[in-house]
Amino acid sequence: MIETSGRHTPAAGGTQPLLELRDLDTDIALRRGTVHALDGVSLQVMPGETLGVVGESGSGKTMTALSIMGLLPPGGRVSGGQILFEGRDLRSLPADEVRRIRGVRMGMVFQDPLTSLNPTMRIGVQVGEPLRVHERVGRAEARERTIEILRRVGMPRPDRIVDNYPHELSGGMRQRVAIAMALVCSPRLLIADEPTTALDVTTQRQILELIDDLREEFGMAVILVTHDLGVIAGRADRVAVMYAGRVVETAATGELFRSPRHRYTQALMEALPESAIRESGEHARLYSIPGLPPDLSRPLTGCRFAPRCRHVTDECRTTDVTLTAGEHQHACLHPVPAEPAAPVGLPTPARVEPAPDPAGAPAGPAEPAAEPVLSVRNLVKNYAAHGRGLLRRTAGQVSAVADVSFDVGPGETFGLVGESGCGKSTVGRLAVGLEQPSAGQIMLDGTDIAGLAGRERRRMHRQVQLMFQDSYAAMNPRMRVDAILAEPLEIQKVGGTAERRARIATLLDQVGLSRRVLERYPHEFSGGQLQRIGLARSLALQPRLIVGDEPVSALDVSIQAQVLNLMRDLQRELGLAYVFISHDLSVVDYMADRIGVMYLGKLVEVGPARDVVRAARHPYTQALIDAVPSVTPNPAAARDGATIRGELPSALNPPAGCRFRTRCPLAQDICATEPPLAGDAHQVACHFPLRPESAAAAAPAGAIA
Amino acid sequence: MTTLSEAVRPGAVPDRPADADEAPVRGLWRQGLVVFCENRLALVGLGLFVLLAAICFLGPLFYHTDQVHTDLTKVHLAPGDQGHPLGTDGVGYDQLGRLMLGGQTSIIVGLAAGILATAVGTIWGAVAGFAGGWVDSAMMRVVDAMMSIPSLFLFMLLAAIVTPSVSMLIVIIGAFAWLGPARLVRGDALTLRSREYVQAMRGMGGTGGRAVRRHIVPNAIGTVIVNATFQVADAILYVAYLSFLGLGVPPPAANWGGMLSDGLADTYSGHWWLLYPPGIAIILIVLAFNFIGDGLRDAFEVRLRRR
């Protein structure tokens, strides 16, 4: 591979970059063959700058971070190029020196704060470990400095927390500890690899702000690696977009989001549910990137995005494209034309497919006149919490779902949002009959499913099906796809062998898969394909309602768009109703006709999707909306919103009255009494709703930003 | 670090095109077989076992010896003497012929006891794990209790009470060797029970019986088969222990452990041909089964390999 030398020259000549990657190649040797995870990656990080590295899974963004830190997995090695840190190549320095540089001058934060902390070490010992190793300070001094750094990352009572173990802290707190550990030696460079992916949005916002503040305070540079364009948009100075082991575009953040040049970047942005909603009040069809990323173990020629690009020409397939020079670099032969003096705002994406008006999604859905498919009435689910000791006496009850009521009409999508632990998945599991409610009713087509037994209970399962987040886990790895799809029909004793085969063929057509998948096993498929198979299985019994528990959360943006489109198409064809459970407000906003917001087991707000998202009435909903990172780079606005602080209280002893009052900025004494879910079409359970209902309806669209 | 595994993922099966529709269809068993065959040691193990079994069971058809009548005129003949390739033992039996006969006992007892232990253990463990609650507790306490007694001690006790015969040896060894597989399978069943595909099946209206039949047993079978090979190896060793302690099958029947024990008496007489052949044979067959087990483990793991 021949690279032009011009691309290394930074446009800004004056300062020396803190970190510079030059034509970095990283290979990972596997049992058969070698994966060329990185191919000629060149990046620069200036002192004090935040560089966002964004890409889908397999794009090499994590490998870039690991190559810099020298933490490649077994079989992985940097096979070419240079890693220049403060002008010195880490690849040619002696090992001791490199170890010191990586240990002291760089810090890394990983995705999962649970696995990146040692569960058997006290927080203090763990955070202070780099000091003891690299600076050889004494135990007492290490402790002092640990407490100091914990204070600076915003830990409450750091002098007590140093003696705790990781499991005693919440996810957000653990991530703060991981950040403290990375910062304890005052590094010049912090590499954060998906630091907030495992966290809830409100916690995510706190952590991202913390990283921002610390960057200024310590004067360090940050490499923020993420798959989430929204996270990058609000935080990074410059962005590098990666695809299939290469950097395809780099530019200043505002510039990149205003006018992406590479066709991949453009397609990625159009695939965001956010962009489809913003376009018009209508739910436009998402642009989905067809196909899958290329296999990096095979030799590739030409532009790596060519097979999935809608602007591809023969030239793209044969010519190796290198990054252009200048501030806004891109590696595309047919770039998006640069917009001359484009107004600030999201680009108007060129839509390939016209937006058909989905029949099931009128802009302001009329109250379903027909009898609801699913009607949940005063649903309660408590789990017994066992105390310690031999007898394991019941120490209390975890209130997972408390007095939740809602209806889902035929052909309607009801979105259920909330942070982890709010009980939304439990509602889903109760609705499909996987668990028994402690109190309340779940009516399917007017029949309470709790009272059913035997044969009738089995038939009930035909009406409602569950769609899982991880379809791979939801399929028996030893069954072929034909057996997987036939299983619901066998259980429900539907039809004979021939009829079942015909039904399976129809299902595959519906989800857009070829017949050949029938002879394969689940592990042979990609995430998007598995989700299609999962959807096909859910449809096998021709249910009227599908409960999707985070059905697209594990997928990349481009694949997510494919699955969301498919779900909407099927809804229109088959008149399905969905209960769409997700923590991702933008996805729910795109999919749902009506949205219910849950907090700590309670439904705090229910209403038409547009009203809930654009004119929230409950303070919690508003905080949730404010916390969602948006691709519109507007950090000032993102900081102004009423943020909620602190952590979700334990569901073991939930606060009396309004459960949100412990974190609510508007809380008063009266909040200790339970607010009823009041309102007409847009209901809210709050003593001090942000808006009266009539105003909510009239609020201008686009208030989400 | 999910992103890490995902980043590596595209190359996990490099011969697979990006679109799974194009690849040739290969069954799971086929794929497992390929992986097994790639493991050279596993093939060596399999070959070794086939070779030893062939010698023991087919050998006597071509190499006739009298293993019933003693011949005191031909005791302790050195290898090669008077047409005895491996010499003779203290009562005049041909050592090579005896090795074949003893091998038959060892292999039969080993295989049968290993399979018996695996079958009993699998059922016990699967029921305990799937039932859960107090049933699980009760069943597993039985296992714990039996495990706390040194097995060798029990073998000796039992062998002293009952008359050792081939079938009795199988039952005795099987009766204690099932504890290991029971624990393993119970652990598997516990995790398999809560897998999402079992929940998905319940969401379709399926019952517990179907869960065990279609989902739990097929997914535990890898553990079971792999463990079975180690059980066989263990059982062969147990036969050797027991016989070494003089509690094996009574003469004129033979087995490798007993031959080793007899040979030990001649250590200082320089009759090495009585000591080394059975010892080496035991080592070889146990090694063979361990290699096979390792290969099977790889083969089954590949089948379950996450994308």
XYZ file of N, CA and C in Angstrom, chain B residues 140-237:
294
model
N -27.973 -32.712 45.497
C -26.560 -32.377 45.458
C -25.873 -32.643 46.794
N -26.633 -32.613 47.905
C -26.020 -32.950 49.199
C -25.609 -34.425 49.200
N -26.414 -35.267 48.546
C -26.047 -36.677 48.429
C -24.696 -36.791 47.721
N -24.557 -36.035 46.632
C -23.311 -36.067 45.882
C -22.160 -35.583 46.756
N -22.384 -34.474 47.460
C -21.332 -33.931 48.321
C -20.902 -34.951 49.368
N -21.915 -35.594 49.961
C -21.617 -36.555 51.020
C -20.754 -37.687 50.488
N -21.128 -38.203 49.315
C -20.365 -39.319 48.755
C -18.976 -38.874 48.336
N -18.884 -37.638 47.898
C -17.577 -37.155 47.456
C -16.615 -36.970 48.614
N -17.191 -36.755 49.806
C -16.321 -36.482 50.939
C -15.617 -37.746 51.426
N -16.097 -38.904 50.969
C -15.438 -40.157 51.370
C -14.365 -40.478 50.334
N -13.157 -40.794 50.765
C -12.113 -41.130 49.786
C -12.532 -42.348 48.971
N -12.532 -42.190 47.645
C -13.090 -43.238 46.797
C -12.257 -44.511 46.856
N -10.963 -44.363 46.964
C -10.107 -45.542 46.964
C -10.431 -46.436 48.154
N -10.661 -45.767 49.274
C -11.020 -46.486 50.494
C -12.313 -47.268 50.293
N -13.287 -46.619 49.649
C -14.564 -47.290 49.419
C -14.418 -48.448 48.455
N -13.614 -48.221 47.425
C -13.384 -49.303 46.457
C -12.837 -50.531 47.164
N -11.857 -50.282 48.020
C -11.232 -51.414 48.712
C -12.233 -52.133 49.586
N -13.032 -51.319 50.289
C -14.025 -51.906 51.178
C -15.002 -52.775 50.402
N -15.526 -52.190 49.322
C -16.521 -52.900 48.535
C -15.939 -54.126 47.875
N -14.733 -53.959 47.332
C -14.126 -55.076 46.641
C -13.846 -56.219 47.602
N -13.622 -55.852 48.874
C -13.378 -56.895 49.862
C -14.666 -57.619 50.218
N -15.784 -56.905 50.180
C -17.059 -57.520 50.553
C -17.575 -58.412 49.419
N -17.624 -57.849 48.202
C -18.162 -58.638 47.085
C -17.016 -59.305 46.342
N -17.369 -60.364 45.604
C -16.345 -61.047 44.829
C -16.096 -60.265 43.558
N -14.860 -59.883 43.322
C -14.611 -59.099 42.123
C -14.815 -59.931 40.865
N -15.567 -59.376 39.949
C -15.681 -59.949 38.613
C -15.763 -58.748 37.673
N -15.733 -59.008 36.380
C -15.730 -57.886 35.439
C -16.966 -57.008 35.632
N -18.132 -57.638 35.694
C -19.350 -56.823 35.800
C -19.411 -56.123 37.144
N -18.912 -56.806 38.191
C -18.937 -56.187 39.510
C -18.007 -54.970 39.537
N -16.839 -55.110 38.884
C -15.914 -53.977 38.819
C -16.575 -52.771 38.151
N -17.306 -53.058 37.057
C -17.981 -51.969 36.339
C -18.944 -51.249 37.262
N -19.745 -52.031 37.977
C -20.753 -51.421 38.839
C -20.088 -50.625 39.951
N -19.052 -51.211 40.559
C -18.416 -50.530 41.694
C -17.794 -49.201 41.245
N -17.042 -49.272 40.145
C -16.394 -48.037 39.688
C -17.444 -47.023 39.250
N -18.445 -47.514 38.491
C -19.491 -46.607 38.018
C -20.242 -45.956 39.163
N -20.439 -46.718 40.243
C -21.244 -46.224 41.345
C -20.600 -45.031 42.042
N -19.292 -44.895 41.883
C -18.665 -43.748 42.547
C -18.167 -42.691 41.580
N -17.956 -43.086 40.337
C -17.401 -42.126 39.384
C -18.461 -41.171 38.843
N -19.741 -41.428 39.109
C -20.772 -40.557 38.526
C -20.861 -39.206 39.204
N -20.202 -39.069 40.342
C -20.343 -37.819 41.099
C -19.822 -36.616 40.314
N -18.694 -36.816 39.642
C -18.107 -35.709 38.876
C -19.042 -35.208 37.792
N -19.454 -36.104 36.868
C -20.375 -35.640 35.826
C -21.669 -35.056 36.390
N -22.153 -35.595 37.512
C -23.393 -35.049 38.079
C -23.215 -33.579 38.410
N -22.099 -33.258 39.044
C -21.852 -31.848 39.391
C -21.731 -30.982 38.144
N -20.983 -31.485 37.168
C -20.780 -30.709 35.944
C -22.092 -30.411 35.240
N -22.886 -31.463 35.050
C -24.124 -31.295 34.296
C -25.110 -30.421 35.065
N -25.103 -30.583 36.378
C -26.000 -29.747 37.187
C -25.648 -28.268 37.008
N -24.356 -27.973 36.993
C -23.940 -26.590 36.779
C -24.394 -26.079 35.427
N -24.241 -26.930 34.417
C -24.677 -26.554 33.070
C -26.181 -26.293 33.033
N -26.917 -27.223 33.648
C -28.375 -27.108 33.609
C -28.840 -25.826 34.294
N -28.151 -25.483 35.380
C -28.520 -24.259 36.103
C -28.413 -23.037 35.199
N -27.318 -22.951 34.441
C -27.175 -21.775 33.580
C -28.066 -21.890 32.358
N -28.190 -23.094 31.793
C -28.996 -23.253 30.579
C -30.456 -22.931 30.846
N -30.904 -23.251 32.061
C -32.300 -23.028 32.414
C -32.696 -21.571 32.252
N -31.753 -20.670 32.536
C -32.110 -19.251 32.492
C -31.704 -18.592 31.179
N -31.251 -19.384 30.204
C -30.875 -18.798 28.924
C -32.078 -18.172 28.225
N -31.787 -17.203 27.410
C -32.892 -16.503 26.759
C -33.658 -17.393 25.792
N -32.965 -18.377 25.196
C -33.731 -19.203 24.259
C -34.705 -20.110 24.972
N -34.408 -20.434 26.221
C -35.387 -21.200 26.993
C -36.575 -20.290 27.336
N -36.261 -19.041 27.661
C -37.347 -18.090 27.928
C -38.176 -17.832 26.676
N -37.469 -17.711 25.537
C -38.193 -17.482 24.287
C -39.157 -18.631 24.036
N -38.688 -19.848 24.322
C -39.549 -21.001 24.120
C -40.744 -20.971 25.067
N -40.491 -20.551 26.312
C -41.616 -20.438 27.251
C -42.582 -19.366 26.773
N -42.035 -18.320 26.155
C -42.892 -17.269 25.614
C -43.770 -17.749 24.477
N -43.353 -18.866 23.852
C -44.190 -19.443 22.796
C -45.217 -20.389 23.387
N -45.144 -20.603 24.673
C -46.101 -21.485 25.316
C -45.563 -22.883 25.557
N -44.261 -23.084 25.448
C -43.674 -24.409 25.635
C -43.580 -24.790 27.099
N -43.370 -26.078 27.346
C -43.367 -26.582 28.713
C -41.952 -26.951 29.168
N -41.830 -27.285 30.444
C -40.538 -27.654 31.002
C -39.930 -28.872 30.337
N -40.782 -29.848 30.018
C -40.290 -31.063 29.374
C -39.606 -30.757 28.058
N -40.229 -29.876 27.289
C -39.640 -29.506 26.016
C -38.317 -28.766 26.221
N -38.284 -27.944 27.272
C -37.059 -27.209 27.557
C -35.905 -28.174 27.806
N -36.172 -29.219 28.611
C -35.114 -30.184 28.916
C -34.723 -30.947 27.653
N -35.721 -31.430 26.919
C -35.466 -32.270 25.748
C -34.758 -31.508 24.638
N -35.324 -30.372 24.259
C -34.832 -29.701 23.063
C -33.707 -28.713 23.330
N -33.643 -28.188 24.540
C -32.688 -27.106 24.760
C -31.599 -27.438 25.767
N -31.976 -28.039 26.885
C -30.967 -28.226 27.931
C -30.062 -29.412 27.631
N -30.653 -30.566 27.343
C -29.814 -31.737 27.085
C -28.915 -31.533 25.852
N -29.449 -31.072 24.715
C -28.543 -30.888 23.566
C -27.401 -29.916 23.848
N -27.642 -28.924 24.665
C -26.576 -27.963 24.922
C -25.611 -28.420 25.995
N -26.030 -29.409 26.793
C -25.116 -29.940 27.802
C -24.315 -31.111 27.236
N -24.701 -31.591 26.057
C -24.115 -32.826 25.529
C -22.611 -32.668 25.295
N -22.174 -31.478 24.961
C -20.746 -31.250 24.756
C -19.965 -31.560 26.016
N -20.408 -30.957 27.115
C -19.773 -31.215 28.399
C -19.796 -32.696 28.717
N -20.940 -33.315 28.450
C -21.113 -34.715 28.816
C -20.141 -35.604 28.038
N -20.068 -35.390 26.736
C -19.223 -36.264 25.919
C -17.747 -36.063 26.263
N -17.365 -34.825 26.398
C -15.970 -34.554 26.749
C -15.642 -35.213 28.069
N -16.538 -35.027 29.041
C -16.289 -35.603 30.353
C -16.252 -37.121 30.295
N -17.060 -37.691 29.415
C -17.113 -39.148 29.317
C -15.739 -39.720 28.968
N -15.016 -39.068 28.074
C -13.699 -39.600 27.703
C -12.762 -39.606 28.904
N -12.836 -38.549 29.713
C -11.983 -38.517 30.898
C -12.434 -39.554 31.916
N -13.751 -39.785 31.961
C -14.269 -40.810 32.856
C -13.716 -42.184 32.485
N -13.658 -42.441 31.168
C -13.144 -43.741 30.722
C -11.693 -43.881 31.143
N -10.916 -42.820 30.916
C -9.512 -42.866 31.308
C -9.383 -43.119 32.808
N -10.211 -42.411 33.583
C -10.175 -42.589 35.041
C -10.532 -44.022 35.425
N -11.562 -44.545 34.765
C -12.026 -45.885 35.111
C -10.931 -46.911 34.842
N -10.211 -46.733 33.733
C -9.118 -47.662 33.431
C -8.055 -47.590 34.534
N -7.809 -46.385 34.990
C -6.850 -46.221 36.087
C -7.365 -46.874 37.364
